[in-house]
Amino acid sequence: MNQQPAQATLASAAGPAPVTSAAIVIYVVAFITGAIVMSFEMLGSRYLNPYFGSGIYTWASLISTVLAALTVGYFLGGWLADRTASVAVLAVTVLVASAYLLGLPAFAEAVLEFVLADIDDIRAGSLLASLAILFFPVTFLGMYSPFAIRLLLRSAQSSGMVSGTVYGVSTAGSIVGTLGTTFFLIPAIGSRAITLLLGVAGVSCGMLLFALPRFERRHSPTVALTLGLALTLAPAARADTLVDEGVRAAMLKRPDGQIAHIESEYNDIYVRKRRGDLILSFQLKGWDYTESVTNLRDPDDLPLRYAQAMTVAVIYPAELKRILMIGLGGGSISTYLGRFLPEARIDTVELDKRVISVAKTYFGLRESERVRYLDADGRVFLNRRKDLYDLIVVDAYQGGYVPFHLLTKEFYALVKERLAPGGAAAFNVHDGTKLYHSTVKTLGDVFPTIDLYPSGQGEVIAVVAEGPASDKDALAARAAALQERYGFRFPLPSLIARRVDNPRGQAEGGTLITDDFAPVNLYDTIGPGRSRRK
């Protein structure tokens, strides 16, 4: 059996394991490295989502890569610790991983674009990208736990306690890293800054491990614990008038181009100005998806044709007292309805509270007693609230797709339950794929009435109602009456002219989508082409 130098290892032949300052630091660093691993896994989604989306393939790739890297790291760490149980060697493994993290922002984009350009299959691409970004540093960080156990272990009788404590402390750090990154850091400082912060935290840990032999001789466990806790906490230290004309006037004075880029828990949000228009877009898979366009000079304008077509839904309800919108974007549709329907109360539910903040800050949206903006998942909101609405408008897109749980038969049945007698609902649906035909089929399975209004630019507005279908003359009469009463900017009689004659025929080739069977990502790629709003 090899003899180890006294300063190179904490182990001894036998005896109880006293709580030394070095042991405390090793446990604290185990907590921090555990936090770094899971924080980086969460952060990996921010690197991959713009190129490969946030679907199950991306998350499966991220999780599998981290597990594979930890598996290799555990084996390597145990093998190396048996040959050289040195604190200095352990410090080097942490420093190598940390150096990679510090350099990652400089080359991550080039790596991901290379993978995106050369691999068409999203499964293979997301897996290869995950391996390229995550595998190396997580492997080195995974070496820490078995190596730390070897350093701390003083007798066979204490092996269970030492092993359990190291892995327990590391797992506790992983929980903090997961929640801290997703709940606080990503919304607060963005992915690049978090990556650098993780690298700095790792370098600090590595340097502290290097100093352990000297530190052990000079300092007490109390001082070590204080310094360790400080190191742990250091990374975390960081008609109403519905439009604010002052905000929009200020935006008009800004030069064309990008105004802001905001990272949230759910989206990469971009605000750009193009002449008199302000554009809100989300970046996904290397594409910019336009979510909303606002005419800064005219608060009653709807520059996007699908938004104009969406307003045809006001013809269908028996009354227009309460309206629910799921999905905000830049707030153009909710503002339009709020301005032209002064008696209606409008609740707009938006999953991403950063989108609400952006809409207020850059697009000048203002709340009132009857027009409110609420941050919540649309389906969760409907499940928890029992309010009934005359009109429910669903325009919830995350990049180029609708989240699957807002496309199923169960969701549509929930929408139906929340409609007041004589109520109606409208959905923005992309044309051109099997997902479109499946959506029409699923809507038709829940609602007796379904009408389709193509926008002419890849989107179709599906309007559904509880009652029997109205004939063309009845719809025309209703449209004319409402147009005369409210004076909509985009005349309702001209909008109903887009109505598809045989809407249920659009369900041909579609499959019923349920919570149990919802291959939305697959269906969105099957068909004559994918519609993207640019």
CSV table of C-alpha atoms in Angstrom, one decimal, residues 12-470:
chain,number,residue,atom,x,y,z
A,12,SER,CA,-5.2,8.4,8.9
A,13,ALA,CA,-5.1,4.7,9.7
A,14,ALA,CA,-7.8,4.7,12.4
A,15,GLY,CA,-9.5,6.7,15.1
A,16,PRO,CA,-12.5,9.0,15.3
A,17,ALA,CA,-12.9,11.8,12.7
A,18,PRO,CA,-12.6,15.1,14.5
A,19,VAL,CA,-14.3,18.1,12.9
A,20,THR,CA,-11.4,20.0,11.4
A,21,SER,CA,-11.3,23.3,9.5
A,22,ALA,CA,-10.2,21.5,6.4
A,23,ALA,CA,-13.1,19.0,6.6
A,24,ILE,CA,-15.6,21.9,7.0
A,25,VAL,CA,-14.2,23.5,3.9
A,26,ILE,CA,-14.3,20.3,1.9
A,27,TYR,CA,-18.0,19.9,2.8
A,28,VAL,CA,-18.8,23.5,1.9
A,29,VAL,CA,-17.0,23.1,-1.5
A,30,ALA,CA,-19.1,19.9,-2.0
A,31,PHE,CA,-22.2,22.0,-1.5
A,32,ILE,CA,-21.0,24.7,-4.0
A,33,THR,CA,-19.9,22.2,-6.7
A,34,GLY,CA,-23.2,20.5,-6.4
A,35,ALA,CA,-24.9,23.8,-6.9
A,36,ILE,CA,-22.7,24.6,-9.9
A,37,VAL,CA,-23.6,21.3,-11.6
A,38,MET,CA,-27.3,21.8,-11.4
A,39,SER,CA,-27.2,25.5,-12.0
A,40,PHE,CA,-25.2,24.8,-15.2
A,41,GLU,CA,-27.7,22.1,-16.3
A,42,MET,CA,-30.6,24.6,-15.9
A,43,LEU,CA,-28.4,27.2,-17.7
A,44,GLY,CA,-27.8,24.6,-20.5
A,45,SER,CA,-31.4,25.1,-21.6
A,46,ARG,CA,-30.8,28.8,-22.1
A,47,TYR,CA,-27.9,27.9,-24.4
A,48,LEU,CA,-29.7,25.2,-26.4
A,49,ASN,CA,-33.3,26.6,-26.6
A,50,PRO,CA,-32.7,29.2,-29.2
A,51,TYR,CA,-31.2,26.5,-31.5
A,52,PHE,CA,-33.1,23.4,-30.7
A,53,GLY,CA,-36.2,24.5,-28.8
A,54,SER,CA,-37.4,23.7,-25.3
A,55,GLY,CA,-39.2,20.4,-26.1
A,56,ILE,CA,-38.6,17.0,-24.6
A,57,TYR,CA,-35.7,16.2,-26.8
A,58,THR,CA,-33.7,19.2,-25.5
A,59,TRP,CA,-34.4,18.4,-21.9
A,60,ALA,CA,-33.8,14.7,-22.4
A,61,SER,CA,-30.4,15.5,-23.9
A,62,LEU,CA,-29.5,17.9,-21.1
A,63,ILE,CA,-30.4,15.5,-18.4
A,64,SER,CA,-28.8,12.5,-20.1
A,65,THR,CA,-25.6,14.5,-20.7
A,66,VAL,CA,-25.3,15.5,-17.0
A,67,LEU,CA,-26.0,12.0,-15.8
A,68,ALA,CA,-23.4,10.6,-18.2
A,69,ALA,CA,-20.8,13.2,-17.2
A,70,LEU,CA,-21.4,12.5,-13.5
A,71,THR,CA,-21.1,8.7,-14.1
A,72,VAL,CA,-17.7,9.2,-15.7
A,73,GLY,CA,-16.7,11.8,-13.1
A,74,TYR,CA,-17.5,9.4,-10.2
A,75,PHE,CA,-15.4,6.6,-11.7
A,76,LEU,CA,-12.5,8.9,-12.6
A,77,GLY,CA,-12.6,10.7,-9.2
A,78,GLY,CA,-12.6,7.4,-7.3
A,79,TRP,CA,-9.8,5.9,-9.5
A,80,LEU,CA,-7.6,9.0,-9.1
A,81,ALA,CA,-8.2,9.4,-5.4
A,82,ASP,CA,-7.0,5.9,-4.7
A,83,ARG,CA,-3.7,6.8,-6.5
A,84,THR,CA,-3.1,10.3,-5.2
A,85,ALA,CA,-5.4,11.4,-2.4
A,86,SER,CA,-4.1,15.0,-2.6
A,87,VAL,CA,-6.1,18.1,-1.8
A,88,ALA,CA,-4.1,19.9,-4.5
A,89,VAL,CA,-5.2,17.4,-7.2
A,90,LEU,CA,-8.8,17.8,-6.1
A,91,ALA,CA,-8.3,21.6,-6.4
A,92,VAL,CA,-7.0,21.1,-9.9
A,93,THR,CA,-10.1,19.2,-11.0
A,94,VAL,CA,-12.4,22.0,-9.7
A,95,LEU,CA,-10.2,24.7,-11.4
A,96,VAL,CA,-10.2,22.9,-14.8
A,97,ALA,CA,-14.0,22.8,-14.8
A,98,SER,CA,-14.2,26.5,-13.6
A,99,ALA,CA,-11.8,27.6,-16.4
A,100,TYR,CA,-14.0,26.0,-18.9
A,101,LEU,CA,-17.1,27.8,-17.6
A,102,LEU,CA,-15.2,31.2,-17.7
A,103,GLY,CA,-14.4,30.6,-21.3
A,104,LEU,CA,-17.7,29.1,-22.4
A,105,PRO,CA,-19.5,32.4,-23.3
A,106,ALA,CA,-16.7,33.1,-25.9
A,107,PHE,CA,-17.2,29.9,-27.9
A,108,ALA,CA,-20.7,28.6,-27.1
A,109,GLU,CA,-22.4,30.3,-29.9
A,110,ALA,CA,-20.0,29.1,-32.5
A,111,VAL,CA,-20.3,25.5,-31.3
A,112,LEU,CA,-24.1,25.6,-31.3
A,113,GLU,CA,-24.3,27.2,-34.8
A,114,PHE,CA,-21.9,24.6,-36.1
A,115,VAL,CA,-24.1,21.8,-34.8
A,116,LEU,CA,-27.3,23.5,-36.0
A,117,ALA,CA,-25.9,23.9,-39.5
A,118,ASP,CA,-24.6,20.3,-40.0
A,119,ILE,CA,-27.2,18.2,-38.2
A,120,ASP,CA,-30.8,18.4,-39.3
A,121,ASP,CA,-32.2,15.9,-36.8
A,122,ILE,CA,-33.3,17.8,-33.7
A,123,ARG,CA,-32.7,14.8,-31.4
A,124,ALA,CA,-29.2,14.1,-32.6
A,125,GLY,CA,-28.4,17.9,-32.7
A,126,SER,CA,-29.7,18.6,-29.2
A,127,LEU,CA,-27.8,15.6,-27.8
A,128,LEU,CA,-24.5,16.5,-29.5
A,129,ALA,CA,-24.9,20.2,-28.5
A,130,SER,CA,-25.5,19.1,-24.9
A,131,LEU,CA,-22.4,16.9,-24.9
A,132,ALA,CA,-20.3,19.7,-26.4
A,133,ILE,CA,-21.4,22.3,-23.9
A,134,LEU,CA,-21.9,20.4,-20.7
A,135,PHE,CA,-20.0,17.1,-20.7
A,136,PHE,CA,-16.4,18.3,-20.0
A,137,PRO,CA,-17.0,20.6,-17.0
A,138,VAL,CA,-19.6,18.4,-15.3
A,139,THR,CA,-17.3,15.4,-15.6
A,140,PHE,CA,-14.6,17.2,-13.7
A,141,LEU,CA,-17.1,18.5,-11.1
A,142,GLY,CA,-18.4,15.0,-10.8
A,143,MET,CA,-15.0,13.8,-9.7
A,144,TYR,CA,-15.3,15.9,-6.5
A,145,SER,CA,-17.6,13.7,-4.3
A,146,PRO,CA,-15.6,10.4,-4.5
A,147,PHE,CA,-12.4,12.3,-4.2
A,148,ALA,CA,-13.7,14.2,-1.1
A,149,ILE,CA,-14.8,11.0,0.5
A,150,ARG,CA,-11.3,9.5,0.1
A,151,LEU,CA,-9.8,12.6,1.7
A,152,LEU,CA,-12.2,12.7,4.6
A,153,LEU,CA,-12.4,8.9,5.3
A,154,ARG,CA,-10.4,8.0,8.5
A,155,SER,CA,-11.7,4.5,9.2
A,156,ALA,CA,-14.0,1.8,7.7
A,157,GLN,CA,-16.4,2.4,10.6
A,158,SER,CA,-17.1,6.0,9.5
A,159,SER,CA,-17.3,5.3,5.8
A,160,GLY,CA,-21.1,5.3,5.7
A,161,MET,CA,-21.4,8.6,7.5
A,162,VAL,CA,-18.7,10.3,5.5
A,163,SER,CA,-20.1,9.1,2.1
A,164,GLY,CA,-23.7,10.0,3.1
A,165,THR,CA,-22.7,13.4,4.3
A,166,VAL,CA,-20.7,14.3,1.2
A,167,TYR,CA,-23.5,13.2,-1.2
A,168,GLY,CA,-26.2,14.7,1.0
A,169,VAL,CA,-24.4,18.1,1.2
A,170,SER,CA,-23.7,18.0,-2.6
A,171,THR,CA,-27.4,17.2,-3.3
A,172,ALA,CA,-28.5,20.0,-1.1
A,173,GLY,CA,-26.3,22.3,-3.1
A,174,SER,CA,-27.9,20.9,-6.3
A,175,ILE,CA,-31.3,21.9,-5.0
A,176,VAL,CA,-30.2,25.4,-4.2
A,177,GLY,CA,-28.5,25.7,-7.6
A,178,THR,CA,-31.6,24.5,-9.5
A,179,LEU,CA,-34.0,26.8,-7.7
A,180,GLY,CA,-31.6,29.8,-7.4
A,181,THR,CA,-30.8,29.7,-11.1
A,182,THR,CA,-34.3,29.3,-12.4
A,183,PHE,CA,-36.2,31.5,-9.9
A,184,PHE,CA,-33.7,34.3,-9.4
A,185,LEU,CA,-30.5,34.4,-11.4
A,186,ILE,CA,-31.8,33.9,-15.0
A,187,PRO,CA,-34.5,36.6,-14.6
A,188,ALA,CA,-32.0,38.9,-12.8
A,189,ILE,CA,-28.7,38.8,-14.7
A,190,GLY,CA,-28.9,36.5,-17.8
A,191,SER,CA,-27.1,33.4,-18.9
A,192,ARG,CA,-23.7,34.9,-19.8
A,193,ALA,CA,-23.3,36.6,-16.4
A,194,ILE,CA,-24.5,33.4,-14.6
A,195,THR,CA,-21.9,31.3,-16.5
A,196,LEU,CA,-19.1,33.7,-15.5
A,197,LEU,CA,-20.5,33.7,-11.9
A,198,LEU,CA,-20.3,29.9,-11.7
A,199,GLY,CA,-16.8,30.0,-13.1
A,200,VAL,CA,-15.7,32.6,-10.5
A,201,ALA,CA,-17.3,30.5,-7.7
A,202,GLY,CA,-15.5,27.4,-8.9
A,203,VAL,CA,-12.1,29.2,-9.1
A,204,SER,CA,-12.6,30.5,-5.5
A,205,CYS,CA,-13.3,26.9,-4.4
A,206,GLY,CA,-10.2,25.6,-6.1
A,207,MET,CA,-8.0,28.3,-4.6
A,208,LEU,CA,-9.4,27.6,-1.2
A,209,LEU,CA,-8.6,23.9,-1.6
A,210,PHE,CA,-5.1,24.7,-2.6
A,211,ALA,CA,-4.6,26.7,0.6
A,212,LEU,CA,-6.0,24.0,2.8
A,213,PRO,CA,-2.7,22.5,4.1
A,214,ARG,CA,-1.4,25.9,5.3
A,215,PHE,CA,-4.9,27.0,6.3
A,216,GLU,CA,-5.4,23.8,8.5
A,217,ARG,CA,-2.3,24.6,10.6
A,218,ARG,CA,-3.2,28.3,11.2
A,219,HIS,CA,-7.0,28.6,11.6
A,220,SER,CA,-9.7,27.1,13.8
A,221,PRO,CA,-12.8,25.2,12.5
A,222,THR,CA,-15.0,28.3,13.5
A,223,VAL,CA,-13.0,30.6,11.2
A,224,ALA,CA,-13.1,27.9,8.4
A,225,LEU,CA,-16.9,27.6,8.8
A,226,THR,CA,-17.3,31.3,8.6
A,227,LEU,CA,-15.2,31.6,5.5
A,228,GLY,CA,-16.9,28.6,3.9
A,229,LEU,CA,-20.4,30.1,4.4
A,230,ALA,CA,-19.2,33.4,3.0
A,231,LEU,CA,-18.0,31.5,-0.1
A,232,THR,CA,-21.3,29.7,-0.3
A,233,LEU,CA,-23.4,32.8,-0.2
A,234,ALA,CA,-21.1,34.9,-2.5
A,235,PRO,CA,-22.5,33.8,-5.8
A,236,ALA,CA,-26.1,34.6,-4.8
A,237,ALA,CA,-25.3,38.0,-3.5
A,238,ARG,CA,-26.3,39.9,-6.4
A,239,ALA,CA,-61.5,53.9,-21.2
A,240,ASP,CA,-59.5,54.3,-19.4
A,241,THR,CA,-56.2,55.5,-20.8
A,242,LEU,CA,-54.8,52.1,-21.7
A,243,VAL,CA,-51.7,53.5,-23.4
A,244,ASP,CA,-49.0,55.7,-22.0
A,245,GLU,CA,-48.5,58.1,-24.8
A,246,GLY,CA,-45.3,59.4,-23.2
A,247,VAL,CA,-43.7,56.0,-23.3
A,248,ARG,CA,-44.6,55.6,-27.0
A,249,ALA,CA,-43.4,59.1,-27.9
A,250,ALA,CA,-40.1,58.3,-26.3
A,251,MET,CA,-39.8,55.1,-28.3
A,252,LEU,CA,-40.5,57.0,-31.5
A,253,LYS,CA,-37.4,59.2,-30.8
A,254,ARG,CA,-35.2,56.1,-30.5
A,255,PRO,CA,-33.2,55.1,-33.6
A,256,ASP,CA,-34.3,52.0,-35.5
A,257,GLY,CA,-32.8,48.7,-34.4
A,258,GLN,CA,-32.7,46.7,-31.2
A,259,ILE,CA,-34.0,48.5,-28.2
A,260,ALA,CA,-33.7,45.8,-25.6
A,261,HIS,CA,-32.9,42.1,-25.0
A,262,ILE,CA,-34.4,40.6,-21.9
A,263,GLU,CA,-33.9,37.1,-20.7
A,264,SER,CA,-36.7,35.6,-18.6
A,265,GLU,CA,-37.5,32.2,-17.1
A,266,TYR,CA,-39.2,31.2,-20.4
A,267,ASN,CA,-38.1,33.4,-23.2
A,268,ASP,CA,-35.3,35.4,-24.9
A,269,ILE,CA,-37.3,38.6,-25.5
A,270,TYR,CA,-36.2,41.2,-28.1
A,271,VAL,CA,-37.7,44.6,-28.6
A,272,ARG,CA,-36.9,46.3,-31.9
A,273,LYS,CA,-37.9,49.5,-33.6
A,274,ARG,CA,-38.6,49.7,-37.3
A,275,ARG,CA,-39.7,53.2,-38.4
A,276,GLY,CA,-42.9,53.8,-36.5
A,277,ASP,CA,-43.4,50.2,-35.4
A,278,LEU,CA,-42.2,48.6,-32.2
A,279,ILE,CA,-41.7,44.8,-32.5
A,280,LEU,CA,-41.7,42.2,-29.7
A,281,SER,CA,-40.1,38.9,-30.7
A,282,PHE,CA,-38.9,35.7,-29.1
A,283,GLN,CA,-35.7,33.9,-30.3
A,284,LEU,CA,-36.0,30.2,-30.6
A,285,LYS,CA,-33.9,27.6,-32.6
A,286,GLY,CA,-32.0,30.5,-34.2
A,287,TRP,CA,-35.2,32.1,-35.5
A,288,ASP,CA,-36.8,35.4,-34.4
A,289,TYR,CA,-40.5,34.9,-34.0
A,290,THR,CA,-42.6,38.1,-34.1
A,291,GLU,CA,-45.1,38.0,-31.3
A,292,SER,CA,-46.5,41.5,-31.5
A,293,VAL,CA,-46.2,44.7,-33.6
A,294,THR,CA,-47.4,48.0,-32.3
A,295,ASN,CA,-47.8,51.2,-34.3
A,296,LEU,CA,-46.3,53.8,-32.0
A,297,ARG,CA,-48.2,56.6,-33.8
A,298,ASP,CA,-51.6,55.0,-33.8
A,299,PRO,CA,-52.9,53.1,-30.7
A,300,ASP,CA,-55.9,51.8,-32.6
A,301,ASP,CA,-53.8,50.1,-35.4
A,302,LEU,CA,-53.2,46.4,-35.6
A,303,PRO,CA,-50.2,46.0,-38.0
A,304,LEU,CA,-50.3,42.2,-38.0
A,305,ARG,CA,-53.0,40.7,-40.1
A,306,TYR,CA,-53.7,37.8,-37.8
A,307,ALA,CA,-54.4,40.3,-35.0
A,308,GLN,CA,-56.9,42.0,-37.2
A,309,ALA,CA,-58.6,38.7,-38.0
A,310,MET,CA,-58.7,37.7,-34.3
A,311,THR,CA,-61.1,40.6,-33.6
A,312,VAL,CA,-63.8,38.8,-35.7
A,313,ALA,CA,-64.4,36.8,-32.6
A,314,VAL,CA,-66.4,39.6,-31.0
A,315,ILE,CA,-69.3,38.8,-33.4
A,316,TYR,CA,-70.0,35.4,-31.7
A,317,PRO,CA,-70.8,36.0,-28.0
A,318,ALA,CA,-74.3,37.0,-27.0
A,319,GLU,CA,-72.8,39.7,-24.8
A,320,LEU,CA,-69.4,41.3,-24.4
A,321,LYS,CA,-69.1,42.1,-20.7
A,322,ARG,CA,-66.2,39.9,-19.7
A,323,ILE,CA,-63.2,38.9,-21.9
A,324,LEU,CA,-60.3,36.7,-21.1
A,325,MET,CA,-57.1,36.8,-23.2
A,326,ILE,CA,-54.4,34.1,-22.7
A,327,GLY,CA,-51.1,35.4,-24.0
A,328,LEU,CA,-50.1,39.1,-24.0
A,329,GLY,CA,-47.2,39.8,-26.3
A,330,GLY,CA,-47.0,43.5,-26.8
A,331,GLY,CA,-50.6,43.9,-25.8
A,332,SER,CA,-51.9,45.1,-29.1
A,333,ILE,CA,-55.1,43.0,-29.2
A,334,SER,CA,-56.0,43.5,-25.6
A,335,THR,CA,-55.5,47.3,-26.0
A,336,TYR,CA,-57.5,47.3,-29.2
A,337,LEU,CA,-60.5,45.5,-27.6
A,338,GLY,CA,-60.2,47.6,-24.5
A,339,ARG,CA,-60.4,50.9,-26.4
A,340,PHE,CA,-63.2,49.9,-28.7
A,341,LEU,CA,-65.3,48.0,-26.0
A,342,PRO,CA,-65.4,50.6,-23.2
A,343,GLU,CA,-67.9,48.6,-21.2
A,344,ALA,CA,-66.0,45.3,-21.3
A,345,ARG,CA,-63.8,44.0,-18.5
A,346,ILE,CA,-60.7,42.3,-19.9
A,347,ASP,CA,-58.3,40.0,-18.0
A,348,THR,CA,-55.1,39.2,-19.8
A,349,VAL,CA,-53.2,36.2,-18.5
A,350,GLU,CA,-49.5,35.9,-19.4
A,351,LEU,CA,-47.2,33.1,-18.3
A,352,ASP,CA,-44.0,35.2,-18.4
A,353,LYS,CA,-44.2,38.2,-16.0
A,354,ARG,CA,-41.2,39.7,-17.8
A,355,VAL,CA,-43.3,40.0,-20.9
A,356,ILE,CA,-45.8,42.0,-18.9
A,357,SER,CA,-43.0,44.2,-17.7
A,358,VAL,CA,-41.7,44.7,-21.2
A,359,ALA,CA,-45.1,45.5,-22.5
A,360,LYS,CA,-45.5,48.2,-19.9
A,361,THR,CA,-42.0,49.6,-20.1
A,362,TYR,CA,-41.5,49.7,-23.9
A,363,PHE,CA,-45.0,49.5,-25.4
A,364,GLY,CA,-46.6,51.8,-22.9
A,365,LEU,CA,-49.4,49.5,-21.7
A,366,ARG,CA,-51.4,50.7,-18.7
A,367,GLU,CA,-53.7,48.8,-16.5
A,368,SER,CA,-57.0,50.1,-15.2
A,369,GLU,CA,-59.9,48.8,-13.1
A,370,ARG,CA,-61.4,47.0,-16.0
A,371,VAL,CA,-58.3,46.0,-18.0
A,372,ARG,CA,-55.8,43.8,-16.0
A,373,TYR,CA,-52.6,42.0,-16.8
A,374,LEU,CA,-52.0,38.8,-14.7
A,375,ASP,CA,-49.0,36.6,-14.6
A,376,ALA,CA,-50.1,32.9,-14.7
A,377,ASP,CA,-50.2,29.9,-16.9
A,378,GLY,CA,-53.4,30.1,-18.8
A,379,ARG,CA,-54.6,26.6,-18.1
A,380,VAL,CA,-53.7,26.8,-14.4
A,381,PHE,CA,-55.6,30.1,-14.2
A,382,LEU,CA,-58.7,28.5,-15.7
A,383,ASN,CA,-58.4,25.5,-13.4
A,384,ARG,CA,-58.1,27.7,-10.3
A,385,ARG,CA,-60.7,30.4,-11.2
A,386,LYS,CA,-64.4,29.7,-11.7
A,387,ASP,CA,-65.2,33.0,-13.4
A,388,LEU,CA,-67.2,32.8,-16.6
A,389,TYR,CA,-66.3,34.9,-19.6
A,390,ASP,CA,-68.3,35.9,-22.7
A,391,LEU,CA,-65.2,35.7,-24.9
A,392,ILE,CA,-62.0,33.8,-24.3
A,393,VAL,CA,-59.1,34.6,-26.7
A,394,VAL,CA,-56.1,32.2,-26.8
A,395,ASP,CA,-53.0,33.6,-28.4
A,396,ALA,CA,-50.3,31.8,-26.3
A,397,TYR,CA,-47.2,31.2,-28.3
A,398,GLN,CA,-43.7,30.4,-27.1
A,399,GLY,CA,-41.7,31.2,-30.2
A,400,GLY,CA,-43.3,29.4,-33.1
A,401,TYR,CA,-45.5,26.9,-31.2
A,402,VAL,CA,-48.4,26.7,-28.7
A,403,PRO,CA,-47.4,24.8,-25.5
A,404,PHE,CA,-48.9,21.3,-25.8
A,405,HIS,CA,-51.1,21.6,-22.7
A,406,LEU,CA,-53.0,24.4,-24.4
A,407,LEU,CA,-53.8,22.3,-27.4
A,408,THR,CA,-55.6,19.2,-26.0
A,409,LYS,CA,-59.2,18.1,-25.8
A,410,GLU,CA,-59.1,18.5,-22.0
A,411,PHE,CA,-57.9,22.1,-22.2
A,412,TYR,CA,-60.6,23.0,-24.8
A,413,ALA,CA,-63.2,21.3,-22.5
A,414,LEU,CA,-61.9,23.5,-19.7
A,415,VAL,CA,-62.3,26.6,-21.9
A,416,LYS,CA,-65.9,25.5,-22.7
A,417,GLU,CA,-66.7,25.2,-18.9
A,418,ARG,CA,-65.5,28.8,-18.4
A,419,LEU,CA,-67.7,30.3,-21.1
A,420,ALA,CA,-70.8,32.2,-20.0
A,421,PRO,CA,-74.1,31.1,-21.6
A,422,GLY,CA,-73.9,32.2,-25.3
A,423,GLY,CA,-70.1,32.6,-25.0
A,424,ALA,CA,-67.4,32.0,-27.6
A,425,ALA,CA,-63.7,31.4,-27.8
A,426,ALA,CA,-61.0,32.2,-30.4
A,427,PHE,CA,-57.6,30.5,-31.0
A,428,ASN,CA,-54.7,31.6,-33.1
A,429,VAL,CA,-53.5,28.5,-35.0
A,430,HIS,CA,-50.6,28.1,-37.5
A,431,ASP,CA,-51.6,26.5,-40.8
A,432,GLY,CA,-49.6,24.1,-43.0
A,433,THR,CA,-48.9,21.1,-40.7
A,434,LYS,CA,-50.6,18.1,-39.3
A,435,LEU,CA,-50.8,20.0,-36.0
A,436,TYR,CA,-53.1,22.4,-37.7
A,437,HIS,CA,-55.5,19.7,-38.9
A,438,SER,CA,-55.3,18.0,-35.5
A,439,THR,CA,-56.1,21.2,-33.7
A,440,VAL,CA,-59.2,21.7,-35.9
A,441,LYS,CA,-60.2,18.1,-35.3
A,442,THR,CA,-59.8,18.5,-31.5
A,443,LEU,CA,-61.7,21.8,-31.4
A,444,GLY,CA,-64.5,20.3,-33.4
A,445,ASP,CA,-64.7,17.3,-31.0
A,446,VAL,CA,-65.4,19.7,-28.1
A,447,PHE,CA,-67.5,22.5,-29.6
A,448,PRO,CA,-70.6,22.2,-31.8
A,449,THR,CA,-69.7,25.4,-33.7
A,450,ILE,CA,-66.3,26.0,-35.3
A,451,ASP,CA,-65.5,28.7,-37.9
A,452,LEU,CA,-62.1,29.4,-39.5
A,453,TYR,CA,-60.8,32.7,-40.7
A,454,PRO,CA,-57.4,32.6,-42.5
A,455,SER,CA,-55.3,35.7,-42.1
A,456,GLY,CA,-53.5,35.1,-45.3
A,457,GLN,CA,-50.1,35.0,-43.6
A,458,GLY,CA,-49.9,31.5,-42.2
A,459,GLU,CA,-52.2,31.9,-39.3
A,460,VAL,CA,-55.9,30.8,-39.0
A,461,ILE,CA,-58.2,32.2,-36.4
A,462,ALA,CA,-60.5,29.4,-35.1
A,463,VAL,CA,-63.7,30.7,-33.5
A,464,VAL,CA,-65.8,28.2,-31.5
A,465,ALA,CA,-69.1,28.5,-29.7
A,466,GLU,CA,-71.4,26.4,-27.5
A,467,GLY,CA,-74.5,27.0,-29.6
A,468,PRO,CA,-75.5,25.9,-33.1
A,469,ALA,CA,-73.6,27.5,-36.0
A,470,SER,CA,-75.0,30.8,-37.3
